[in-house]
mmCIF file of C-alpha atoms in Angstrom:
data_model
loop_
_atom_site.group_PDB
_atom_site.id
_atom_site.type_symbol
_atom_site.label_atom_id
_atom_site.label_comp_id
_atom_site.label_asym_id
_atom_site.label_seq_id
_atom_site.Cartn_x
_atom_site.Cartn_y
_atom_site.Cartn_z
ATOM 1 C CA UNK S 1 179.114 -108.213 -24.478
ATOM 2 C CA UNK S 2 177.857 -105.135 -23.092
ATOM 3 C CA UNK S 3 179.904 -101.535 -22.999
ATOM 4 C CA UNK S 4 179.682 -98.316 -20.591
ATOM 5 C CA UNK S 5 178.843 -95.455 -23.505
ATOM 6 C CA UNK S 6 180.699 -92.653 -22.763
ATOM 7 C CA UNK S 7 180.448 -89.037 -24.941
ATOM 8 C CA UNK S 8 184.093 -87.314 -25.699
ATOM 9 C CA UNK S 9 185.105 -84.716 -28.069
ATOM 10 C CA UNK S 10 182.323 -82.733 -27.841
ATOM 11 C CA UNK S 11 181.911 -79.662 -30.373
ATOM 12 C CA UNK S 12 179.197 -77.571 -32.047
ATOM 13 C CA UNK S 13 179.241 -74.691 -34.255
ATOM 14 C CA UNK S 14 178.457 -71.172 -33.175
ATOM 15 C CA UNK S 15 174.641 -70.729 -33.432
ATOM 16 C CA UNK S 16 173.395 -68.599 -36.414
ATOM 17 C CA UNK S 17 170.564 -66.108 -36.709
ATOM 18 C CA UNK S 18 168.694 -68.050 -39.683
ATOM 19 C CA UNK S 19 169.230 -65.814 -42.504
ATOM 20 C CA UNK S 20 172.360 -64.044 -41.249
ATOM 21 C CA UNK S 21 175.802 -65.386 -40.918
ATOM 22 C CA UNK S 22 175.068 -68.773 -41.992
ATOM 23 C CA UNK S 23 171.870 -67.704 -44.761
ATOM 24 C CA UNK S 24 173.755 -69.435 -47.889
ATOM 25 C CA UNK S 25 175.191 -72.707 -45.798
ATOM 26 C CA UNK S 26 173.344 -75.879 -45.829
ATOM 27 C CA UNK S 27 173.154 -78.928 -43.581
ATOM 28 C CA UNK S 28 176.241 -80.691 -45.294
ATOM 29 C CA UNK S 29 178.458 -77.277 -44.580
ATOM 30 C CA UNK S 30 177.685 -76.706 -41.073
ATOM 31 C CA UNK S 31 177.946 -80.632 -40.126
ATOM 32 C CA UNK S 32 180.998 -81.440 -42.067
ATOM 33 C CA UNK S 33 183.632 -78.915 -40.108
ATOM 34 C CA UNK S 34 182.283 -80.503 -36.959
ATOM 35 C CA UNK S 35 182.503 -84.170 -37.816
ATOM 36 C CA UNK S 36 185.695 -83.419 -39.349
ATOM 37 C CA UNK S 37 186.942 -81.859 -35.983
ATOM 38 C CA UNK S 38 185.570 -84.514 -33.819
ATOM 39 C CA UNK S 39 187.192 -87.124 -35.753
ATOM 40 C CA UNK S 40 190.329 -85.055 -35.649
ATOM 41 C CA UNK S 41 190.349 -84.768 -32.011
ATOM 42 C CA UNK S 42 190.148 -88.414 -31.581
ATOM 43 C CA UNK S 43 193.123 -88.958 -33.862
ATOM 44 C CA UNK S 44 195.118 -86.674 -32.064
ATOM 45 C CA UNK S 45 194.111 -88.170 -28.675
ATOM 46 C CA UNK S 46 195.303 -91.848 -30.059
ATOM 47 C CA UNK S 47 192.146 -93.239 -30.460
ATOM 48 C CA UNK S 48 192.328 -95.410 -33.541
ATOM 49 C CA UNK S 49 188.726 -96.884 -33.912
ATOM 50 C CA UNK S 50 187.373 -96.913 -37.152
ATOM 51 C CA UNK S 51 183.804 -94.894 -37.198
ATOM 52 C CA UNK S 52 181.317 -97.244 -37.156
ATOM 53 C CA UNK S 53 178.487 -94.949 -38.195
ATOM 54 C CA UNK S 54 177.289 -91.086 -38.434
ATOM 55 C CA UNK S 55 174.103 -90.395 -36.581
ATOM 56 C CA UNK S 56 172.598 -87.157 -36.783
ATOM 57 C CA UNK S 57 169.435 -85.370 -36.064
ATOM 58 C CA UNK S 58 167.554 -83.035 -38.609
ATOM 59 C CA UNK S 59 164.073 -81.842 -38.942
ATOM 60 C CA UNK S 60 163.938 -79.605 -41.972
ATOM 61 C CA UNK S 61 166.591 -80.197 -44.413
ATOM 62 C CA UNK S 62 166.336 -81.080 -47.807
ATOM 63 C CA UNK S 63 166.145 -85.356 -47.444
ATOM 64 C CA UNK S 64 168.733 -87.214 -48.754
ATOM 65 C CA UNK S 65 169.982 -88.485 -45.821
ATOM 66 C CA UNK S 66 171.930 -85.789 -44.363
ATOM 67 C CA UNK S 67 173.996 -87.556 -42.059
ATOM 68 C CA UNK S 68 175.964 -89.557 -44.669
ATOM 69 C CA UNK S 69 176.252 -86.781 -46.953
ATOM 70 C CA UNK S 70 177.786 -85.057 -44.146
ATOM 71 C CA UNK S 71 180.690 -87.827 -43.281
ATOM 72 C CA UNK S 72 181.287 -87.770 -46.905
ATOM 73 C CA UNK S 73 182.089 -83.972 -47.091
ATOM 74 C CA UNK S 74 184.117 -84.156 -43.810
ATOM 75 C CA UNK S 75 186.236 -86.636 -45.401
ATOM 76 C CA UNK S 76 185.619 -89.731 -43.097
ATOM 77 C CA UNK S 77 185.679 -92.229 -46.099
ATOM 78 C CA UNK S 78 183.297 -93.927 -48.125
ATOM 79 C CA UNK S 79 183.104 -96.767 -45.720
ATOM 80 C CA UNK S 80 181.833 -94.525 -43.047
ATOM 81 C CA UNK S 81 177.583 -94.938 -43.429
ATOM 82 C CA UNK S 82 175.214 -92.291 -41.766
ATOM 83 C CA UNK S 83 172.016 -91.910 -40.827
ATOM 84 C CA UNK S 84 169.504 -89.097 -39.966
ATOM 85 C CA UNK S 85 167.226 -88.960 -37.373
ATOM 86 C CA UNK S 86 163.711 -86.969 -36.696
ATOM 87 C CA UNK S 87 162.120 -86.577 -33.398
ATOM 88 C CA UNK S 88 161.839 -83.051 -34.301
ATOM 89 C CA UNK S 89 162.883 -80.481 -31.366
ATOM 90 C CA UNK S 90 164.534 -83.822 -29.986
ATOM 91 C CA UNK S 91 166.296 -85.075 -32.917
ATOM 92 C CA UNK S 92 169.975 -84.290 -31.656
ATOM 93 C CA UNK S 93 169.804 -86.265 -28.360
ATOM 94 C CA UNK S 94 167.782 -88.810 -30.117
ATOM 95 C CA UNK S 95 170.840 -89.415 -32.108
ATOM 96 C CA UNK S 96 173.006 -89.584 -29.492
ATOM 97 C CA UNK S 97 170.747 -92.216 -27.603
ATOM 98 C CA UNK S 98 170.584 -94.671 -30.386
ATOM 99 C CA UNK S 99 174.455 -94.156 -30.735
ATOM 100 C CA UNK S 100 174.643 -94.872 -26.879
ATOM 101 C CA UNK S 101 172.480 -97.934 -27.203
ATOM 102 C CA UNK S 102 174.509 -99.561 -30.059
ATOM 103 C CA UNK S 103 177.656 -99.017 -27.950
ATOM 104 C CA UNK S 104 176.091 -100.347 -24.918
ATOM 105 C CA UNK S 105 175.129 -103.533 -27.127
ATOM 106 C CA UNK S 106 178.451 -104.220 -27.976
ATOM 107 C CA UNK S 107 177.261 -103.584 -31.735
ATOM 108 C CA UNK S 108 179.467 -100.872 -32.527
ATOM 109 C CA UNK S 109 182.280 -99.274 -30.934
ATOM 110 C CA UNK S 110 182.711 -95.714 -32.144
ATOM 111 C CA UNK S 111 179.842 -93.403 -33.695
ATOM 112 C CA UNK S 112 179.908 -89.860 -34.368
ATOM 113 C CA UNK S 113 176.439 -88.357 -33.134
ATOM 114 C CA UNK S 114 174.434 -85.023 -33.057
ATOM 115 C CA UNK S 115 172.220 -83.132 -35.051
ATOM 116 C CA UNK S 116 172.341 -79.888 -37.607
ATOM 117 C CA UNK S 117 169.852 -77.574 -38.643
ATOM 118 C CA UNK S 118 169.920 -74.927 -41.559
ATOM 119 C CA UNK S 119 166.547 -73.267 -41.272
ATOM 120 C CA UNK S 120 167.907 -70.431 -43.694
ATOM 121 C CA UNK S 121 168.277 -73.196 -46.611
ATOM 122 C CA UNK S 122 165.677 -75.758 -45.998
ATOM 123 C CA UNK S 123 163.139 -75.877 -48.529
ATOM 124 C CA UNK S 124 160.159 -74.788 -49.269
ATOM 125 C CA UNK S 125 157.390 -77.582 -49.383
ATOM 126 C CA UNK S 126 154.107 -77.715 -50.704
ATOM 127 C CA UNK S 127 150.879 -80.292 -50.519
ATOM 128 C CA UNK S 128 149.968 -81.229 -53.966
ATOM 129 C CA UNK S 129 147.228 -79.668 -55.870
ATOM 130 C CA UNK S 130 143.886 -80.677 -55.183
ATOM 131 C CA UNK S 131 141.882 -80.842 -58.457
ATOM 132 C CA UNK S 132 142.047 -77.302 -59.933
ATOM 133 C CA UNK S 133 143.597 -75.795 -56.920
ATOM 134 C CA UNK S 134 146.747 -74.080 -56.574
ATOM 135 C CA UNK S 135 149.757 -75.916 -54.547
ATOM 136 C CA UNK S 136 149.847 -74.813 -50.938
ATOM 137 C CA UNK S 137 152.914 -74.136 -48.999
ATOM 138 C CA UNK S 138 153.231 -75.672 -45.738
ATOM 139 C CA UNK S 139 155.426 -74.029 -42.934
ATOM 140 C CA UNK S 140 155.625 -77.567 -41.034
ATOM 141 C CA UNK S 141 154.549 -80.977 -41.083
ATOM 142 C CA UNK S 142 151.606 -82.252 -39.095
ATOM 143 C CA UNK S 143 152.766 -83.039 -35.586
ATOM 144 C CA UNK S 144 149.393 -84.933 -34.707
ATOM 145 C CA UNK S 145 146.476 -86.068 -36.958
ATOM 146 C CA UNK S 146 143.287 -85.117 -37.193
ATOM 147 C CA UNK S 147 141.338 -85.499 -34.070
ATOM 148 C CA UNK S 148 144.246 -84.525 -32.003
ATOM 149 C CA UNK S 149 145.196 -80.994 -30.817
ATOM 150 C CA UNK S 150 148.016 -79.677 -32.966
ATOM 151 C CA UNK S 151 149.015 -76.128 -32.032
ATOM 152 C CA UNK S 152 151.820 -74.335 -33.403
ATOM 153 C CA UNK S 153 154.395 -74.108 -30.594
ATOM 154 C CA UNK S 154 154.069 -70.379 -29.867
ATOM 155 C CA UNK S 155 150.514 -70.789 -29.509
ATOM 156 C CA UNK S 156 151.013 -73.908 -27.311
ATOM 157 C CA UNK S 157 153.577 -71.854 -25.264
ATOM 158 C CA UNK S 158 150.738 -69.048 -24.559
ATOM 159 C CA UNK S 159 148.186 -72.141 -23.779
ATOM 160 C CA UNK S 160 150.871 -73.412 -21.645
ATOM 161 C CA UNK S 161 151.559 -70.455 -19.329
ATOM 162 C CA UNK S 162 147.363 -69.783 -19.204
ATOM 163 C CA UNK S 163 146.769 -72.960 -17.577
ATOM 164 C CA UNK S 164 149.748 -73.272 -15.457
ATOM 165 C CA UNK S 165 149.452 -69.649 -14.622
ATOM 166 C CA UNK S 166 152.858 -68.499 -15.408
ATOM 167 C CA UNK S 167 153.065 -64.912 -15.864
ATOM 168 C CA UNK S 168 154.614 -62.703 -18.260
ATOM 169 C CA UNK S 169 156.521 -60.978 -15.518
ATOM 170 C CA UNK S 170 158.222 -64.625 -14.161
ATOM 171 C CA UNK S 171 158.674 -65.580 -18.407
ATOM 172 C CA UNK S 172 160.729 -62.320 -18.686
ATOM 173 C CA UNK S 173 162.286 -62.547 -15.350
ATOM 174 C CA UNK S 174 163.597 -66.242 -16.566
ATOM 175 C CA UNK S 175 164.434 -64.493 -19.882
ATOM 176 C CA UNK S 176 166.542 -62.123 -18.307
ATOM 177 C CA UNK S 177 168.656 -64.201 -16.615
ATOM 178 C CA UNK S 178 168.834 -66.268 -19.574
ATOM 179 C CA UNK S 179 170.343 -63.402 -21.536
ATOM 180 C CA UNK S 180 172.450 -62.152 -18.749
ATOM 181 C CA UNK S 181 174.522 -65.634 -18.003
ATOM 182 C CA UNK S 182 175.076 -65.986 -21.807
ATOM 183 C CA UNK S 183 176.283 -62.954 -22.340
ATOM 184 C CA UNK S 184 178.757 -63.370 -19.464
ATOM 185 C CA UNK S 185 180.092 -66.768 -20.977
ATOM 186 C CA UNK S 186 182.655 -67.625 -22.797
ATOM 187 C CA UNK S 187 181.986 -70.892 -25.380
ATOM 188 C CA UNK S 188 184.704 -70.284 -27.271
ATOM 189 C CA UNK S 189 186.446 -73.617 -26.498
ATOM 190 C CA UNK S 190 183.439 -75.844 -27.456
ATOM 191 C CA UNK S 191 183.040 -73.976 -30.977
ATOM 192 C CA UNK S 192 184.288 -74.725 -34.376
ATOM 193 C CA UNK S 193 184.197 -71.667 -36.124
ATOM 194 C CA UNK S 194 182.850 -71.823 -39.579
ATOM 195 C CA UNK S 195 183.948 -69.209 -41.991
ATOM 196 C CA UNK S 196 184.024 -65.856 -40.435
ATOM 197 C CA UNK S 197 181.373 -66.563 -37.566
ATOM 198 C CA UNK S 198 182.827 -67.636 -34.324
ATOM 199 C CA UNK S 199 180.625 -66.821 -31.678
ATOM 200 C CA UNK S 200 176.722 -67.072 -31.135
ATOM 201 C CA UNK S 201 175.123 -64.179 -33.168
ATOM 202 C CA UNK S 202 171.940 -64.012 -31.110
ATOM 203 C CA UNK S 203 173.462 -63.486 -27.512
ATOM 204 C CA UNK S 204 172.925 -59.697 -26.675
ATOM 205 C CA UNK S 205 174.023 -58.082 -23.161
ATOM 206 C CA UNK S 206 171.718 -55.747 -21.445
ATOM 207 C CA UNK S 207 168.452 -57.156 -21.926
ATOM 208 C CA UNK S 208 166.723 -56.530 -18.599
ATOM 209 C CA UNK S 209 163.370 -57.347 -17.404
ATOM 210 C CA UNK S 210 162.670 -53.580 -18.100
ATOM 211 C CA UNK S 211 163.637 -53.896 -21.720
ATOM 212 C CA UNK S 212 161.731 -57.181 -22.392
ATOM 213 C CA UNK S 213 158.822 -56.030 -20.436
ATOM 214 C CA UNK S 214 158.038 -53.616 -23.360
ATOM 215 C CA UNK S 215 158.106 -56.110 -26.214
ATOM 216 C CA UNK S 216 154.704 -57.377 -27.747
ATOM 217 C CA UNK S 217 153.464 -60.539 -27.735
ATOM 218 C CA UNK S 218 154.318 -62.622 -30.465
ATOM 219 C CA UNK S 219 151.491 -65.216 -31.023
ATOM 220 C CA UNK S 220 148.576 -63.237 -30.398
ATOM 221 C CA UNK S 221 147.448 -60.213 -28.346
ATOM 222 C CA UNK S 222 146.601 -61.956 -25.175
ATOM 223 C CA UNK S 223 149.539 -64.070 -25.013
ATOM 224 C CA UNK S 224 152.547 -63.670 -23.009
ATOM 225 C CA UNK S 225 155.396 -65.374 -25.327
ATOM 226 C CA UNK S 226 157.246 -62.700 -26.947
ATOM 227 C CA UNK S 227 160.638 -62.443 -29.151
ATOM 228 C CA UNK S 228 162.662 -61.767 -25.769
ATOM 229 C CA UNK S 229 161.352 -64.762 -23.380
ATOM 230 C CA UNK S 230 161.237 -67.257 -26.701
ATOM 231 C CA UNK S 231 164.166 -68.882 -28.587
ATOM 232 C CA UNK S 232 165.028 -67.644 -31.948
ATOM 233 C CA UNK S 233 165.024 -69.619 -35.555
ATOM 234 C CA UNK S 234 168.690 -70.621 -36.011
ATOM 235 C CA UNK S 235 171.395 -72.642 -37.784
ATOM 236 C CA UNK S 236 174.044 -74.610 -36.110
ATOM 237 C CA UNK S 237 175.519 -77.987 -35.757
ATOM 238 C CA UNK S 238 176.461 -80.576 -32.842
ATOM 239 C CA UNK S 239 178.631 -83.485 -32.496
ATOM 240 C CA UNK S 240 180.050 -85.731 -30.181
ATOM 241 C CA UNK S 241 182.100 -89.208 -29.918
ATOM 242 C CA UNK S 242 179.658 -91.939 -28.801
ATOM 243 C CA UNK S 243 182.255 -94.912 -27.507
ATOM 244 C CA UNK S 244 183.183 -97.373 -24.857
ATOM 245 C CA UNK S 245 184.734 -96.410 -21.611
ATOM 246 C CA UNK S 246 187.599 -98.671 -22.465
ATOM 247 C CA UNK S 247 188.622 -96.996 -25.918
ATOM 248 C CA UNK S 248 188.054 -93.629 -24.497
ATOM 249 C CA UNK S 249 190.219 -94.286 -21.191
ATOM 250 C CA UNK S 250 192.095 -91.388 -20.383
ATOM 251 C CA UNK S 251 190.200 -88.637 -22.231
ATOM 252 C CA UNK S 252 187.659 -86.323 -20.517
ATOM 253 C CA UNK S 253 184.240 -87.852 -20.625
ATOM 254 C CA UNK S 254 180.475 -88.254 -19.683
ATOM 255 C CA UNK S 255 179.314 -91.440 -18.847
ATOM 256 C CA UNK S 256 175.694 -91.995 -19.985
ATOM 257 C CA UNK S 257 173.976 -93.546 -17.258
ATOM 258 C CA UNK S 258 170.439 -93.805 -18.973
ATOM 259 C CA UNK S 259 167.768 -92.163 -21.738
ATOM 260 C CA UNK S 260 164.121 -92.153 -21.841
ATOM 261 C CA UNK S 261 161.558 -90.925 -24.157
ATOM 262 C CA UNK S 262 157.906 -90.360 -23.345
ATOM 263 C CA UNK S 263 154.918 -89.144 -25.055
ATOM 264 C CA UNK S 264 152.553 -86.254 -23.575
ATOM 265 C CA UNK S 265 149.171 -84.150 -24.445
ATOM 266 C CA UNK S 266 149.946 -82.743 -28.041
ATOM 267 C CA UNK S 267 147.912 -79.826 -26.758
ATOM 268 C CA UNK S 268 150.900 -78.939 -24.375
ATOM 269 C CA UNK S 269 154.030 -80.135 -25.918
ATOM 270 C CA UNK S 270 156.161 -77.613 -23.689
ATOM 271 C CA UNK S 271 155.320 -80.549 -20.713
ATOM 272 C CA UNK S 272 156.616 -83.579 -22.573
ATOM 273 C CA UNK S 273 160.021 -83.428 -20.895
ATOM 274 C CA UNK S 274 157.896 -83.929 -17.581
ATOM 275 C CA UNK S 275 157.184 -87.867 -18.102
ATOM 276 C CA UNK S 276 160.444 -88.659 -19.985
ATOM 277 C CA UNK S 277 162.536 -87.335 -16.673
ATOM 278 C CA UNK S 278 160.511 -89.403 -14.320
ATOM 279 C CA UNK S 279 160.966 -92.217 -16.274
ATOM 280 C CA UNK S 280 164.641 -91.653 -16.441
ATOM 281 C CA UNK S 281 164.946 -91.087 -13.130
ATOM 282 C CA UNK S 282 162.981 -93.766 -12.077
ATOM 283 C CA UNK S 283 164.953 -96.228 -14.104
ATOM 284 C CA UNK S 284 168.512 -94.734 -12.966
ATOM 285 C CA UNK S 285 167.139 -94.282 -9.279
ATOM 286 C CA UNK S 286 168.462 -91.068 -9.013
ATOM 287 C CA UNK S 287 166.596 -87.920 -7.217
ATOM 288 C CA UNK S 288 166.005 -84.390 -8.585
ATOM 289 C CA UNK S 289 168.091 -82.873 -5.736
ATOM 290 C CA UNK S 290 171.200 -84.922 -6.736
ATOM 291 C CA UNK S 291 171.127 -83.713 -10.623
ATOM 292 C CA UNK S 292 173.984 -80.988 -10.319
ATOM 293 C CA UNK S 293 173.065 -79.066 -14.075
ATOM 294 C CA UNK S 294 170.260 -79.319 -16.365
ATOM 295 C CA UNK S 295 170.058 -78.367 -19.353
ATOM 296 C CA UNK S 296 166.559 -77.999 -21.060
ATOM 297 C CA UNK S 297 166.364 -76.509 -24.598
ATOM 298 C CA UNK S 298 164.638 -72.682 -24.143
ATOM 299 C CA UNK S 299 162.122 -72.949 -26.572
ATOM 300 C CA UNK S 300 160.104 -70.844 -24.558
ATOM 301 C CA UNK S 301 160.553 -69.742 -20.600
ATOM 302 C CA UNK S 302 157.243 -71.207 -20.380
ATOM 303 C CA UNK S 303 158.810 -74.672 -21.078
ATOM 304 C CA UNK S 304 161.599 -74.322 -19.088
ATOM 305 C CA UNK S 305 159.094 -72.981 -15.766
ATOM 306 C CA UNK S 306 156.314 -75.377 -16.287
ATOM 307 C CA UNK S 307 158.950 -78.570 -15.986
ATOM 308 C CA UNK S 308 160.663 -77.061 -13.090
ATOM 309 C CA UNK S 309 157.334 -76.114 -11.357
ATOM 310 C CA UNK S 310 156.227 -79.851 -11.857
ATOM 311 C CA UNK S 311 159.244 -81.760 -11.159
ATOM 312 C CA UNK S 312 160.465 -79.490 -8.498
ATOM 313 C CA UNK S 313 163.642 -78.553 -9.856
ATOM 314 C CA UNK S 314 166.188 -75.840 -8.518
ATOM 315 C CA UNK S 315 166.236 -73.225 -11.142
ATOM 316 C CA UNK S 316 169.583 -72.210 -10.257
ATOM 317 C CA UNK S 317 170.700 -75.110 -11.611
ATOM 318 C CA UNK S 318 168.720 -74.771 -15.079
ATOM 319 C CA UNK S 319 171.001 -73.751 -17.894
ATOM 320 C CA UNK S 320 173.523 -72.099 -15.280
ATOM 321 C CA UNK S 321 175.410 -70.266 -18.355
ATOM 322 C CA UNK S 322 172.130 -69.092 -20.506
ATOM 323 C CA UNK S 323 170.182 -71.317 -22.929
ATOM 324 C CA UNK S 324 168.318 -71.177 -26.380
ATOM 325 C CA UNK S 325 166.250 -67.974 -25.268
ATOM 326 C CA UNK S 326 169.879 -66.140 -25.611
ATOM 327 C CA UNK S 327 171.488 -68.488 -27.724
ATOM 328 C CA UNK S 328 168.963 -69.598 -30.245
ATOM 329 C CA UNK S 329 167.336 -72.715 -31.254
ATOM 330 C CA UNK S 330 168.422 -74.744 -34.485
ATOM 331 C CA UNK S 331 166.007 -77.241 -33.986
ATOM 332 C CA UNK S 332 167.401 -80.776 -34.879
ATOM 333 C CA UNK S 333 170.912 -79.713 -33.730
ATOM 334 C CA UNK S 334 169.406 -78.307 -30.118
ATOM 335 C CA UNK S 335 169.828 -81.757 -28.242
ATOM 336 C CA UNK S 336 173.313 -82.497 -28.882
ATOM 337 C CA UNK S 337 173.812 -78.745 -27.960
ATOM 338 C CA UNK S 338 172.667 -79.441 -24.493
ATOM 339 C CA UNK S 339 175.079 -82.141 -24.511
ATOM 340 C CA UNK S 340 178.055 -79.976 -25.184
ATOM 341 C CA UNK S 341 176.991 -77.721 -22.773
ATOM 342 C CA UNK S 342 176.850 -80.115 -20.213
ATOM 343 C CA UNK S 343 180.235 -81.423 -21.049
ATOM 344 C CA UNK S 344 181.709 -77.688 -21.063
ATOM 345 C CA UNK S 345 180.552 -77.106 -17.508
ATOM 346 C CA UNK S 346 180.762 -80.672 -16.093
ATOM 347 C CA UNK S 347 184.333 -81.622 -17.394
ATOM 348 C CA UNK S 348 185.798 -78.434 -15.968
ATOM 349 C CA UNK S 349 187.718 -78.416 -12.339
ATOM 350 C CA UNK S 350 184.987 -78.598 -9.570
ATOM 351 C CA UNK S 351 182.303 -79.639 -12.173
ATOM 352 C CA UNK S 352 179.113 -80.914 -10.738
ATOM 353 C CA UNK S 353 179.037 -84.760 -10.844
ATOM 354 C CA UNK S 354 175.598 -85.850 -12.723
ATOM 355 C CA UNK S 355 173.701 -83.868 -15.160
ATOM 356 C CA UNK S 356 170.731 -84.082 -17.148
ATOM 357 C CA UNK S 357 169.582 -82.581 -20.676
ATOM 358 C CA UNK S 358 165.691 -82.721 -21.678
ATOM 359 C CA UNK S 359 164.194 -81.475 -24.978
ATOM 360 C CA UNK S 360 160.336 -80.416 -25.203
ATOM 361 C CA UNK S 361 158.810 -81.718 -28.623
ATOM 362 C CA UNK S 362 156.167 -80.796 -30.996
ATOM 363 C CA UNK S 363 153.625 -83.247 -31.046
ATOM 364 C CA UNK S 364 153.735 -84.193 -27.288
ATOM 365 C CA UNK S 365 156.773 -85.568 -26.439
ATOM 366 C CA UNK S 366 159.845 -85.589 -24.432
ATOM 367 C CA UNK S 367 163.315 -86.704 -24.097
ATOM 368 C CA UNK S 368 166.070 -86.914 -21.604
ATOM 369 C CA UNK S 369 169.578 -88.398 -21.345
ATOM 370 C CA UNK S 370 171.302 -88.367 -17.414
ATOM 371 C CA UNK S 371 175.018 -88.127 -17.678
ATOM 372 C CA UNK S 372 177.720 -88.521 -15.138
ATOM 373 C CA UNK S 373 181.404 -87.034 -14.900
ATOM 374 C CA UNK S 374 184.006 -90.025 -15.634
ATOM 375 C CA UNK S 375 186.658 -89.721 -12.520
#
């Protein structure tokens, strides 16, 4: 029997700057407290169902199935399994999507899903030596095979700005908005403090367009992406309970209307959300004008602006409390963080009825999810 999947008990860690507040914390150290908090919130609300699975996105962790390890550390019990998902920057959103499909099918009743990333403690990786050569360290796996474009993400952002005519000034204006909005927002209700870290480390007030304009390009002298209009490398985790509408009756919840993934040109991964969002809106019959809030991972200002231009989005509705440019981008967790952010804004008094979360993904992919407030 099919069930309507909903999201409840959305929580996240503060987002830490790599090498700073969470410098010595592993994926387990970050994910387990959030899993524990979400589970405790459900129990306190009277949801007594057993957890069927833990599904977490992760990109650069140590392997060994971080979701299962974190579930054990969280004290969920040895009977609760775990599985780890890797769709790069879309991993956290994909984890929730997979959990929602399982709940919708009736196969499972309660799954804790989200994502985690510890850039600070990610192990170094090396290609094995060839002949007498030394092993070669690599900082990321290939996103595409030989014969396809496989640019680094910063270079790809500069290329996207160039081909779409997105100026440095426009990128800095968008970034200044993100920094200002985040600095003015209290995120404490959605945050599970970790040790002494209780707030997002990257957020800074006073980053005006004039100050951002003084920063040098980060990925080439002719580029336009800078440290101020791009995200920071980050650590963090986010988890939501994915369950049936019947089981969550009476709890503040977001109903999952639909989700979609799509492929796109690997040369311009920042455009990946476009076909995913189009597919999702076509499936659900929703028009972009009906979206009250849109959370897109702000990996680079160019990503958000190019997607907005292509789809005709209302920029005022995109990340209205700031995004990854201001807060940071813990890759495997960021998609789930978008859903936590949607929940915080949509479930408050007078919040919008419909929200959309979307991520661009290295190698040319996009993922999107549409949610609505449960009345």
